[in-house]
Structure formats: C-alpha cells, structure tokens
Coordinates of C-alpha atoms in Angstrom, one line a residue:
X13 CA 1.7 -21.3 0.7
X14 CA 0.4 -21.0 -2.8
X15 CA -2.6 -19.8 -1.5
X16 CA -0.7 -17.2 0.6
X17 CA 1.0 -16.1 -2.7
X18 CA -2.3 -15.7 -4.7
X19 CA -3.5 -13.3 -2.0
X20 CA -0.5 -11.1 -2.1
X21 CA -0.4 -11.0 -5.9
X22 CA -4.0 -10.2 -5.8
X23 CA -3.8 -7.4 -3.1
X24 CA -0.6 -6.1 -4.9
X25 CA -2.3 -5.7 -8.4
X26 CA -5.4 -4.0 -6.6
X27 CA -3.2 -1.2 -5.0
X28 CA -1.1 -1.0 -8.5
X29 CA -4.0 -0.5 -10.6
X30 CA -5.4 2.1 -8.1
X31 CA -2.2 4.3 -8.2
X32 CA -1.8 4.0 -12.3
X33 CA -5.1 4.8 -12.9
X34 CA -5.0 8.1 -10.9
X35 CA -4.9 11.1 -13.2
X36 CA -2.8 13.4 -10.9
X37 CA 0.7 13.5 -9.6
X38 CA 0.9 13.3 -5.8
X39 CA 4.0 15.3 -4.1
X40 CA 6.3 13.2 -1.9
X41 CA 4.7 12.9 1.5
X42 CA 6.4 12.7 4.7
X43 CA 7.9 9.7 6.0
X44 CA 5.8 6.9 7.5
X45 CA 6.1 6.7 11.1
X46 CA 7.9 3.6 12.5
X47 CA 7.2 2.5 15.9
X48 CA 9.7 0.7 18.3
X49 CA 8.6 -2.4 20.2
X50 CA 7.7 -1.6 23.8
X51 CA 6.4 -4.9 25.5
X52 CA 4.1 -4.6 28.0
X53 CA 2.4 -6.8 30.5
X54 CA -0.5 -8.9 29.0
X55 CA -3.0 -7.3 31.1
X56 CA -2.0 -3.6 30.2
X57 CA -4.7 -1.7 28.5
X58 CA -3.4 -0.7 24.8
X59 CA -5.1 1.5 22.0
X60 CA -7.4 3.2 24.4
X61 CA -10.5 5.3 23.1
X62 CA -13.5 6.6 23.8
X63 CA -16.9 7.3 22.0
X64 CA -20.2 8.5 22.6
X65 CA -22.9 6.0 23.4
X66 CA -26.3 7.4 23.8
X67 CA -27.6 9.8 26.3
X68 CA -24.9 10.6 29.3
X69 CA -23.0 7.6 28.1
X70 CA -19.5 6.8 26.9
X71 CA -18.0 3.8 25.3
X72 CA -14.4 3.0 26.5
X73 CA -12.2 0.8 24.0
X74 CA -9.2 -0.9 24.7
X75 CA -7.1 -3.8 23.7
X76 CA -5.1 -6.7 25.9
X77 CA -2.7 -9.2 25.1
X78 CA -4.3 -11.2 28.0
X79 CA -7.6 -13.0 27.1
X80 CA -8.4 -13.4 30.7
X81 CA -8.4 -9.9 31.1
X82 CA -11.9 -8.5 32.6
X83 CA -13.8 -5.9 30.5
X84 CA -14.4 -3.7 33.5
X85 CA -13.7 0.3 33.7
X86 CA -13.9 1.5 37.1
X87 CA -14.6 5.4 37.0
X88 CA -15.1 8.7 39.0
X89 CA -14.5 12.4 39.3
X90 CA -11.4 12.1 41.4
X91 CA -8.0 10.8 40.7
X92 CA -7.5 7.3 42.0
X93 CA -11.1 7.0 43.4
X94 CA -13.5 5.1 41.5
X95 CA -16.9 5.4 42.7
X96 CA -18.5 3.5 39.8
X97 CA -17.8 0.3 38.0
X98 CA -19.2 -1.0 34.6
X99 CA -19.1 -4.6 33.1
X100 CA -18.7 -4.6 29.2
X101 CA -18.3 -7.1 26.4
X102 CA -15.1 -8.0 24.2
X103 CA -14.4 -9.6 20.7
X104 CA -11.6 -10.5 18.7
X105 CA -11.0 -11.5 15.4
X106 CA -8.4 -13.5 12.9
X107 CA -7.1 -12.1 9.7
X108 CA -5.4 -14.8 7.5
X109 CA -2.2 -15.4 10.0
X110 CA -2.9 -12.2 12.3
X111 CA -4.8 -12.8 15.2
X112 CA -6.0 -9.7 17.0
X113 CA -5.7 -9.0 20.8
X114 CA -8.8 -9.0 23.1
X115 CA -10.9 -5.9 22.2
X116 CA -12.9 -4.5 25.1
X117 CA -15.9 -2.4 24.8
X118 CA -17.6 -1.0 27.9
X119 CA -20.1 1.4 28.4
X120 CA -20.1 3.9 31.1
X121 CA -22.7 6.2 32.7
X122 CA -24.6 8.0 33.6
X123 CA -22.3 10.7 33.5
X124 CA -22.6 14.6 33.9
X125 CA -22.1 16.7 31.2
X126 CA -18.9 19.1 30.6
X127 CA -17.0 17.1 33.7
X128 CA -13.6 15.3 34.0
X129 CA -13.7 11.8 34.9
X130 CA -10.8 9.4 36.0
X131 CA -11.0 5.9 34.7
X132 CA -9.0 2.8 35.0
X133 CA -9.7 -0.1 32.1
X134 CA -9.6 -3.9 33.4
X135 CA -8.8 -3.5 37.2
X136 CA -5.2 -2.5 36.7
X137 CA -2.7 -0.7 34.7
X138 CA -2.5 3.2 34.3
X139 CA -5.2 5.8 35.0
X140 CA -6.8 7.8 32.2
X141 CA -9.0 10.9 32.3
X142 CA -11.6 11.8 29.9
X143 CA -14.2 15.1 29.7
X144 CA -17.7 14.7 28.7
X145 CA -19.1 17.3 26.3
X146 CA -21.3 20.2 27.2
X147 CA -25.1 20.0 27.7
X148 CA -25.6 22.8 25.7
X149 CA -24.1 25.5 23.4
X150 CA -21.5 26.3 22.9
X151 CA -19.7 22.9 21.5
X152 CA -16.6 22.5 19.5
X153 CA -15.8 19.9 17.1
X154 CA -12.2 19.1 15.8
X155 CA -12.9 17.8 12.2
X156 CA -10.1 15.5 10.0
X157 CA -10.1 12.9 7.6
X158 CA -7.7 10.5 6.1
X159 CA -5.2 10.6 8.8
X160 CA -2.9 7.4 8.5
X161 CA 0.6 7.1 10.1
X162 CA 3.0 9.5 8.8
X163 CA 5.1 12.8 10.0
X164 CA 2.3 14.8 8.6
X165 CA -0.2 12.7 10.7
X166 CA 1.8 13.5 13.6
X167 CA 1.7 17.1 12.9
X168 CA -1.9 17.1 12.6
X169 CA -2.5 15.4 15.7
X170 CA -0.5 18.1 17.8
X171 CA -2.3 20.9 16.4
X172 CA -5.8 19.3 17.1
X173 CA -4.2 18.6 20.6
X174 CA -4.0 22.5 21.0
X175 CA -7.6 22.9 20.0
X176 CA -10.2 23.3 22.7
X177 CA -12.5 20.9 21.4
X178 CA -15.0 18.8 22.7
X179 CA -15.6 15.8 20.0
X180 CA -13.5 14.6 17.3
X181 CA -15.4 13.6 13.6
X182 CA -13.5 11.7 11.4
X183 CA -15.2 10.8 7.9
X184 CA -13.3 7.8 7.1
X185 CA -9.8 6.4 6.5
X186 CA -8.1 5.9 9.7
X187 CA -5.2 3.8 9.9
X188 CA -4.3 3.1 6.4
X189 CA -3.6 -0.5 7.7
X190 CA -4.6 -1.9 4.1
X191 CA -4.4 -5.4 5.0
X192 CA -1.3 -5.0 7.2
X193 CA -3.0 -5.7 10.3
X194 CA -0.6 -4.8 13.0
X195 CA -0.9 -1.4 11.5
X196 CA -4.2 -1.0 13.0
X197 CA -2.2 -1.7 16.4
X198 CA 0.2 0.9 15.9
X199 CA -2.6 3.4 15.0
X200 CA -4.3 2.7 18.2
X201 CA -1.3 3.6 19.9
X202 CA -0.8 6.7 17.7
X203 CA -4.0 8.3 18.6
X204 CA -4.3 7.0 22.2
X205 CA -3.4 10.5 23.9
X206 CA -6.1 12.3 22.2
X207 CA -8.8 9.5 21.4
X208 CA -8.7 8.6 25.3
X209 CA -9.3 12.1 26.6
X210 CA -12.1 13.2 24.0
X211 CA -14.6 11.2 22.2
X212 CA -13.8 10.0 18.4
X213 CA -16.6 9.6 16.5
X214 CA -15.8 8.0 13.0
X215 CA -17.3 6.4 9.9
X216 CA -15.8 4.1 7.7
X217 CA -13.7 4.9 4.2
X218 CA -12.5 2.9 1.5
X219 CA -9.0 2.0 3.4
X220 CA -11.3 0.4 6.1
X221 CA -12.6 -2.4 3.7
X222 CA -9.9 -4.6 3.4
X223 CA -12.0 -7.5 2.0
X224 CA -10.7 -10.5 0.2
X225 CA -12.9 -12.5 -2.0
X226 CA -14.0 -15.8 -1.0
X227 CA -12.0 -15.3 2.1
X228 CA -12.7 -12.2 4.2
X229 CA -15.6 -10.1 4.4
X230 CA -14.9 -6.2 4.5
X231 CA -14.8 -4.1 7.4
X232 CA -14.0 -7.1 10.0
X233 CA -11.0 -5.3 11.7
X234 CA -13.0 -1.7 11.7
X235 CA -15.9 -3.1 13.0
X236 CA -14.2 -5.1 15.7
X237 CA -12.0 -2.0 16.9
X238 CA -14.1 0.9 16.4
X239 CA -17.5 0.3 17.6
X240 CA -19.7 3.1 17.0
X241 CA -23.2 3.7 18.8
X242 CA -25.3 2.2 16.0
X243 CA -27.4 0.1 18.1
X244 CA -28.2 3.0 20.3
X245 CA -29.3 5.0 17.3
X246 CA -31.6 2.2 15.9
X247 CA -29.1 1.4 13.2
X248 CA -28.2 -2.6 12.3
X249 CA -24.7 -1.4 11.1
X250 CA -21.7 0.0 12.6
X251 CA -21.3 1.4 9.1
X252 CA -23.9 4.3 9.6
X253 CA -25.3 5.7 12.7
X254 CA -26.2 9.0 14.4
X255 CA -25.6 10.7 17.7
X256 CA -26.6 14.3 19.6
X257 CA -24.5 16.5 21.5
X258 CA -25.2 19.9 22.8
X259 CA -28.2 20.7 20.6
X260 CA -26.4 19.3 17.5
X261 CA -27.8 16.1 15.5
X262 CA -24.9 14.3 13.8
X263 CA -25.5 11.7 11.2
X264 CA -22.6 9.4 10.0
X265 CA -23.2 7.7 6.7
X266 CA -21.6 4.8 4.9
X267 CA -20.0 5.4 1.3
X268 CA -19.0 1.8 1.0
X269 CA -22.4 0.1 2.0
X270 CA -25.7 0.0 0.1
X271 CA -27.3 3.6 0.0
X272 CA -30.0 3.2 -2.8
X273 CA -33.7 3.8 -1.7
X274 CA -34.4 0.3 -1.2
X275 CA -31.1 -0.1 1.1
X276 CA -31.4 -0.5 4.9
X277 CA -29.4 2.7 5.2
X278 CA -31.8 4.5 3.2
X279 CA -34.7 3.2 5.4
X280 CA -32.7 3.8 8.5
X281 CA -31.7 7.4 7.4
X282 CA -35.6 8.5 6.8
X283 CA -36.3 6.9 10.3
X284 CA -33.5 8.9 12.0
X285 CA -34.6 11.9 10.1
X286 CA -38.1 11.5 11.1
X287 CA -36.8 11.8 14.9
X288 CA -35.0 14.9 14.9
X289 CA -36.5 17.8 16.7
X290 CA -35.1 21.0 15.4
X291 CA -36.3 22.9 18.5
X292 CA -34.0 20.7 20.5
X293 CA -31.3 20.4 18.1
X294 CA -31.2 23.4 15.6
X295 CA -28.1 22.1 13.8
X296 CA -27.8 19.2 11.7
X297 CA -24.5 18.0 10.3
X298 CA -23.9 14.9 8.0
X299 CA -20.7 12.8 7.6
X300 CA -19.4 10.3 4.9
X301 CA -16.2 9.7 3.2
X302 CA -16.9 10.3 -0.4
X303 CA -17.7 13.9 -1.3
X304 CA -20.5 14.8 -3.6
X305 CA -19.2 18.6 -4.3
X306 CA -15.4 17.9 -5.3
X307 CA -13.6 20.3 -8.2
X308 CA -10.3 18.3 -7.6
X309 CA -9.5 15.6 -10.4
X310 CA -8.9 13.2 -7.6
X311 CA -11.9 10.9 -7.2
X312 CA -14.0 13.1 -9.4
X313 CA -17.6 11.8 -9.8
X314 CA -17.1 8.9 -7.4
X315 CA -19.6 10.2 -4.9
X316 CA -22.4 10.6 -7.6
X317 CA -24.3 7.5 -7.1
X318 CA -24.9 8.2 -3.2
X319 CA -25.6 12.0 -4.1
X320 CA -28.2 10.8 -6.8
X321 CA -29.9 8.7 -4.3
X322 CA -29.7 10.9 -0.9
X323 CA -29.4 14.4 -1.8
X324 CA -32.8 15.3 -2.3
X325 CA -33.5 13.7 1.1
X326 CA -30.8 15.5 3.0
X327 CA -32.1 18.8 1.4
X328 CA -35.6 18.5 2.5
X329 CA -34.3 17.8 5.9
X330 CA -32.4 21.1 5.8
X331 CA -29.3 19.5 6.6
X332 CA -26.8 22.5 7.6
X333 CA -23.5 21.2 6.8
X334 CA -21.8 17.8 4.9
X335 CA -18.4 16.9 6.0
X336 CA -16.6 14.2 3.6
X337 CA -13.0 13.0 3.3
X338 CA -11.4 11.0 0.4
X339 CA -9.9 13.6 -1.3
X340 CA -6.4 14.4 0.1
X341 CA -7.3 18.3 0.0
X342 CA -9.3 21.0 1.3
X343 CA -12.4 22.4 -0.2
X344 CA -15.3 24.7 1.1
X345 CA -18.7 25.2 -0.8
X346 CA -21.4 27.8 -0.6
X347 CA -24.6 26.3 0.4
X348 CA -25.6 24.1 -2.4
X349 CA -28.2 21.8 -4.3
X350 CA -28.5 19.9 -7.3
X351 CA -25.1 21.3 -8.5
X352 CA -26.2 25.0 -8.0
X353 CA -25.7 27.7 -5.3
X354 CA -29.1 27.4 -3.1
X355 CA -29.6 29.3 -0.1
X356 CA -31.6 26.4 1.5
X357 CA -28.8 23.9 0.6
X358 CA -25.9 22.3 2.8
X359 CA -22.4 23.7 2.9
X360 CA -20.5 21.0 1.9
X361 CA -16.7 20.5 3.3
X362 CA -14.0 18.2 2.1
X363 CA -11.1 17.6 4.5
X364 CA -9.3 14.3 3.7
X365 CA -6.1 16.2 4.6
X366 CA -5.0 14.5 7.8
X367 CA -1.6 13.2 6.7
X368 CA -2.1 9.8 5.0
X369 CA 0.6 8.1 3.1
X370 CA -0.6 9.0 -0.4
X371 CA 0.4 12.6 -0.1
X372 CA -1.9 15.3 -1.4
X373 CA -4.2 15.8 -4.4
X374 CA -3.1 19.2 -6.4
X375 CA -4.9 18.5 -9.6
X376 CA -7.9 20.9 -9.4
X377 CA -10.4 21.8 -12.3
X378 CA -10.5 24.9 -13.8
X379 CA -12.3 27.4 -13.9
X380 CA -13.4 26.8 -10.4
X381 CA -17.2 25.9 -10.2
X382 CA -19.5 28.7 -9.0
X383 CA -20.6 26.4 -6.0
X384 CA -16.7 26.2 -4.7
X385 CA -15.4 29.1 -2.2
X386 CA -12.0 28.1 -1.1
X387 CA -9.8 25.1 -2.1
X388 CA -6.2 24.2 -1.4
X389 CA -4.1 21.1 -1.1
X390 CA -2.5 21.1 2.1
X391 CA -2.4 18.8 5.1
X392 CA -4.5 20.4 8.1
X393 CA -7.7 20.2 10.2
X394 CA -11.0 22.0 10.6
X395 CA -12.6 23.0 13.7
X396 CA -16.3 23.8 13.9
X397 CA -17.6 25.6 16.9
X398 CA -21.5 25.8 17.5
X399 CA -21.8 29.1 19.1
X400 CA -25.5 29.1 19.8
X401 CA -28.6 27.7 18.0
X402 CA -28.1 30.2 15.2
X403 CA -24.4 30.7 14.5
X404 CA -21.5 28.6 14.1
X405 CA -17.8 29.5 13.4
X406 CA -15.9 27.1 11.0
X407 CA -12.1 27.2 10.3
X408 CA -9.6 25.3 8.6
X409 CA -6.0 25.2 10.0
X410 CA -3.2 24.4 7.4
X411 CA -0.1 22.7 8.9
X412 CA 2.3 25.1 7.3
X413 CA 6.0 24.4 8.3
X414 CA 4.7 23.1 11.5
X415 CA 2.6 26.1 12.1
X416 CA -1.1 25.9 12.8
X417 CA -2.0 28.5 10.3
X418 CA -5.9 29.4 9.9
X419 CA -6.2 29.6 6.4
X420 CA -9.8 29.6 5.9
X421 CA -12.7 30.7 8.3
X422 CA -16.6 31.5 7.7
X423 CA -19.5 32.3 10.1
X424 CA -22.3 30.0 9.2
X425 CA -26.0 30.8 10.0
X426 CA -28.2 27.8 10.9
X427 CA -31.2 27.1 8.4
X428 CA -33.3 26.6 11.3
X429 CA -32.7 30.6 11.6
X430 CA -33.1 31.0 7.8
X431 CA -36.7 29.9 7.7
X432 CA -35.7 27.2 5.1
X433 CA -36.6 24.4 7.7
X434 CA -40.3 25.6 8.0
X435 CA -40.4 26.0 4.1
X436 CA -39.4 22.6 3.4
X437 CA -41.6 21.1 6.1
X438 CA -44.0 19.5 3.8
X439 CA -41.5 18.3 1.3
X440 CA -39.8 16.2 4.0
X441 CA -42.9 14.7 5.5
X442 CA -43.8 13.7 2.0
X443 CA -40.4 11.7 1.3
X444 CA -40.3 10.3 4.9
X445 CA -43.8 8.9 4.4
X446 CA -43.2 7.5 0.8
X447 CA -42.9 3.7 0.8

C-alpha cells in the first residue's frame, strides 16, 4: 500500500511540474470523452486496428478477454466468404494492478493493391472490412498527431472519416492514457471504426513513455498494443521503422530513444536510407514527435538535440517532408535546412492538433521566423495527396465550429524533380559510408 502511495505521488508530481513550467496558457479544451460499459463475450474482438506489414501484407491487431481465443484471421474479397486464413501471435502485459487482455497480432497476405477485403478475427464475432493502398500514384495520407480522447478528438476523427485517404500517419501521442491503462482500451475502441478499415502507421510520443523508475520500463503498453513493421524494415525497435507505399518511402523515427551518431537508431537510419531507390520511390517522408522547426513557445528547443544529430543526414538524403506533433497547434515551413530557407531542404509541418485534453498552444514567438509560412493554434488534421512522382498537394483542415474548413494549402514539388537529389548524391554517399 505504501509503495502504491509513493508511485501515485511521484506520477502526480511529474504531471504537476510539467504543467507549472509551461510558459503559455492553454485555453479550456472540450470535455474528456466518457465511455459506458458495454460488456461483450470474452471471445469478442475489440480495439481492432490494421497496419502495413511489408510488401502486400497487413497486420491485424485486436484484443480479447479470453486467453484461449486463437490469433487467427480469416479473410477474402467477398463478404462472409473467406478464401484465406492466417495464424499470428499474441502477447499481454501487466502494469501495476492492471492486466491487459490477450493482444493478437496476425499478418495477412499477400493482398492485392487497391482492393477491399472482408475479414474476421479469432474465428467468430463480427466481420470487418479493409481497403489496401494503391500500387501507384495517386495516394493520399491523412495526418494528425496528439489525438487523445476528447470532444475535439471525436470531431477530428469524424472529419478524417470524410477524407478519401489510403493510409493514416500519426506522429506520436495516441491515447493520452498517461499511466491509466484502461484509457488505452477506450482509445482502441474510439478509433476502431477508422483504424480497422485503413492502415494506421504511428510512432511514439512522450505520452507513450509511461515509465516508472525501478518498476516499469517505458513504452511497454505502446509496444504491446501498436506493433509496427520494424522487423520487416530491419529495425531492432518498434520505436523506429520504415515502410513503402505507392512510390513513397516513409521513415518513422523515435524522439524518445537514443538518436546520436553512435545509437542503434542512427545506424539503422543510415542503412535504411542506403536502400532507398528514388527512381522507384521518388517521395521521401519522415515523421517523429518533437518538431525541429517550431516558432511556438510551447516545447521550444526540445527537438534541438535530435536535429543536431540527424538534420544533415536527412538533408543529404533529400527528404521532401518532415511531419511532427507535440506542439498543440499547426505550423508549415518553407523548404528549410540549418535554420534557413533552402530550396533543397525539407518542408517541416507541425500537426499536433488532433484533440488532446491539454488544449491548444497559442503562444507564438514574434516576429515570425523567415522559414515559417503559416501557423495557427486550432484543432484539425492534414491531408497529403501525392499526385504523381513530381507533385503533391498538402492541405490542413481546421475543425471550425464542427465544419472541416480548409485553412492552409500548398502544392509541393518533389526534390527528385528539382535536381537536388543528384546534386547531393556524393554528399549522401560520404555520410552513409562514414563509420
């Protein structure tokens, strides 16, 4: 009992210090969602979500209360008629006095591109359907970070559901469970309607850490519930990985694991970039949680260490766009590198405005930096439509009075088309070959 009191006080102090030291005032957010108990049979699949798992494959993840439930997925292209079956794996975890259900991860495939599949988890229960991404352009990504579980979250998800997208990208801070493990369960139920139908590709944020010194390592809940294709991309950690879809190579990095030049993540990043073929995947995107280019007072400078370690590598690799969260507002930069506008740099976008319970970050620094094009503290989501190998259309949609308003938009030309890739070929080779 004394141990539990000590843990509660430690966690409370940590959260209190975080709030007190903030140098901006958050407005009142919408209410936190409350979920009514809806008991289901122990075998019933819950919190169903899917993610890409290598070439022509999809990972189906779900939770059951029944430990004997099989990690089996039946699937096919006709409703109720399953021509294929796949066997997966399962895991579970304990967190203080909380015990998770049985968490199933099953990879299905090979799957045809741009095709609707019907599937059933565990051999019984309801039927779900998913749509695989296209094999070639155009392809559309829905992008939003820092979701949480508030009224604003529900509004954002409703707006994303109206978007004709192929893959959802989420740069960290998913559930805002913050040690309360049942909030992971309610988040899984909240996003299931979208996440069971289109692949959700996520990376971790600070709210996924949930570490307790001497008692619990960080990211235990996140890693158990949201398994990404790290093994398929040659990574040794679920906190960073890559995947390809329809001519786009996407790299998901970890802001909260080692990233210096001697780290495993840095070594993996170099190896991953060495395999990128810009003739096959002309677009190169990178996502992580803490933004490098941020003119908001919130979290100012927190990404400087990672930026110092990795920006030169991403610049040499001619990364087209960098998408981050953490700051609860929206901001878009010019192509930028080393703190200055650069036609061969990446476009940086901060989109941590999904609907978290902490509210928005209104405190922008003035004057607006030269590299910053558009910034606004509103909840919303982004849509990135890669039209072809040379052009993409980015738009940000504000949740304004529950209407999906397109507030910012821009056409982006790929660096492959600009000649920057060929100009920096030798520079990239030298960095990749360095010990």
